[in-house]
Amino acid sequence: MKIPFPSSREAEIAYNSLRVDISHEPRKKQTSKELVLSGSDLQVNFTATEARYLRVAVTSFFDSLNLVVRTMDEFGPPIRRAPATADG
């Protein structure tokens, strides 16, 4: 699925927040998630061994996405990063 954002910076913030995925049971990998950042769009692909695992993964992802979007809304538009300089 493709999730559009108002800017590439907001998409990047969401990508960096959502790509962290700590598995509590690494031996039992019933689902996987792939995130791809493309400009101001975030592409998300899920795979699962069973429909119920897919439902749980997608629901959890949307809960996290909702939190990220609400947080960005609460704190205002993201500030552009200044380019790195030789002075550090």
CSV table of C-alpha atoms in Angstrom, one decimal:
chain,number,residue,atom,x,y,z
A,1,MET,CA,0.0,0.0,0.0
A,2,LYS,CA,1.1,3.5,-0.7
A,3,ILE,CA,0.8,6.2,2.0
A,4,PRO,CA,1.2,9.8,0.8
A,5,PHE,CA,2.6,12.6,3.0
A,6,PRO,CA,2.5,16.3,2.5
A,7,SER,CA,6.3,16.5,2.1
A,8,SER,CA,9.3,14.2,1.6
A,9,ARG,CA,10.6,15.2,5.1
A,10,GLU,CA,7.4,14.0,6.8
A,11,ALA,CA,7.6,10.8,4.8
A,12,GLU,CA,11.2,10.4,5.9
A,13,ILE,CA,10.3,11.0,9.6
A,14,ALA,CA,7.5,8.4,9.4
A,15,TYR,CA,9.8,5.9,7.6
A,16,ASN,CA,12.5,6.2,10.2
A,17,SER,CA,9.9,5.9,13.0
A,18,LEU,CA,8.1,2.9,11.5
A,19,ARG,CA,11.0,0.9,10.2
A,20,VAL,CA,12.2,-0.1,13.6
A,21,ASP,CA,10.6,-3.5,14.3
A,22,ILE,CA,11.8,-5.5,17.3
A,23,SER,CA,10.6,-9.1,17.2
A,24,HIS,CA,9.9,-10.7,20.5
A,25,GLU,CA,10.1,-14.2,19.0
A,26,PRO,CA,12.7,-14.2,16.3
A,27,ARG,CA,12.3,-18.0,15.8
A,28,LYS,CA,8.6,-17.6,14.8
A,29,LYS,CA,8.6,-15.2,11.9
A,30,GLN,CA,4.9,-15.3,10.9
A,31,THR,CA,4.9,-11.8,9.3
A,32,SER,CA,7.3,-9.5,7.6
A,33,LYS,CA,7.0,-5.8,6.6
A,34,GLU,CA,9.0,-3.9,4.0
A,35,LEU,CA,9.0,-0.1,3.9
A,36,VAL,CA,10.2,1.8,0.9
A,37,LEU,CA,10.6,5.6,0.9
A,38,SER,CA,9.9,7.2,-2.4
A,39,GLY,CA,9.8,11.0,-2.3
A,40,SER,CA,6.8,12.0,-0.2
A,41,ASP,CA,5.3,8.5,-0.4
A,42,LEU,CA,5.8,5.6,1.9
A,43,GLN,CA,5.3,2.2,0.3
A,44,VAL,CA,4.5,-0.6,2.7
A,45,ASN,CA,4.3,-4.3,1.8
A,46,PHE,CA,3.3,-7.1,4.2
A,47,THR,CA,3.6,-10.8,4.0
A,48,ALA,CA,2.2,-13.4,6.4
A,49,THR,CA,1.9,-17.1,6.8
A,50,GLU,CA,-1.8,-16.8,7.8
A,51,ALA,CA,-4.6,-14.2,7.4
A,52,ARG,CA,-4.9,-13.7,11.1
A,53,TYR,CA,-1.2,-12.8,11.4
A,54,LEU,CA,-1.5,-10.3,8.5
A,55,ARG,CA,-4.5,-8.7,10.3
A,56,VAL,CA,-2.6,-8.2,13.5
A,57,ALA,CA,0.5,-6.9,11.7
A,58,VAL,CA,-1.5,-4.4,9.6
A,59,THR,CA,-3.6,-3.2,12.6
A,60,SER,CA,-0.4,-2.7,14.7
A,61,PHE,CA,1.2,-0.8,11.8
A,62,PHE,CA,-1.8,1.5,11.4
A,63,ASP,CA,-1.8,2.1,15.2
A,64,SER,CA,1.9,3.1,15.0
A,65,LEU,CA,1.3,5.2,11.8
A,66,ASN,CA,-1.5,7.0,13.5
A,67,LEU,CA,0.7,7.9,16.5
A,68,VAL,CA,3.5,9.2,14.2
A,69,VAL,CA,1.1,11.3,12.2
A,70,ARG,CA,-0.6,12.7,15.3
A,71,THR,CA,2.8,13.5,16.8
A,72,MET,CA,3.9,15.4,13.7
A,73,ASP,CA,0.6,17.3,13.7
A,74,GLU,CA,0.9,18.2,17.4
A,75,PHE,CA,4.5,19.5,17.0
A,76,GLY,CA,4.0,21.3,13.7
A,77,PRO,CA,5.7,20.9,10.4
A,78,PRO,CA,9.2,19.4,10.5
A,79,ILE,CA,12.2,21.7,10.4
A,80,ARG,CA,14.5,21.3,7.4
A,81,ARG,CA,17.9,19.9,8.4
A,82,ALA,CA,20.8,22.3,7.7
A,83,PRO,CA,23.4,20.9,5.3
A,84,ALA,CA,26.5,19.5,6.9
A,85,THR,CA,29.5,21.8,7.0
A,86,ALA,CA,33.2,21.1,7.2
A,87,ASP,CA,33.3,22.8,10.6
A,88,GLY,CA,31.1,20.2,12.1
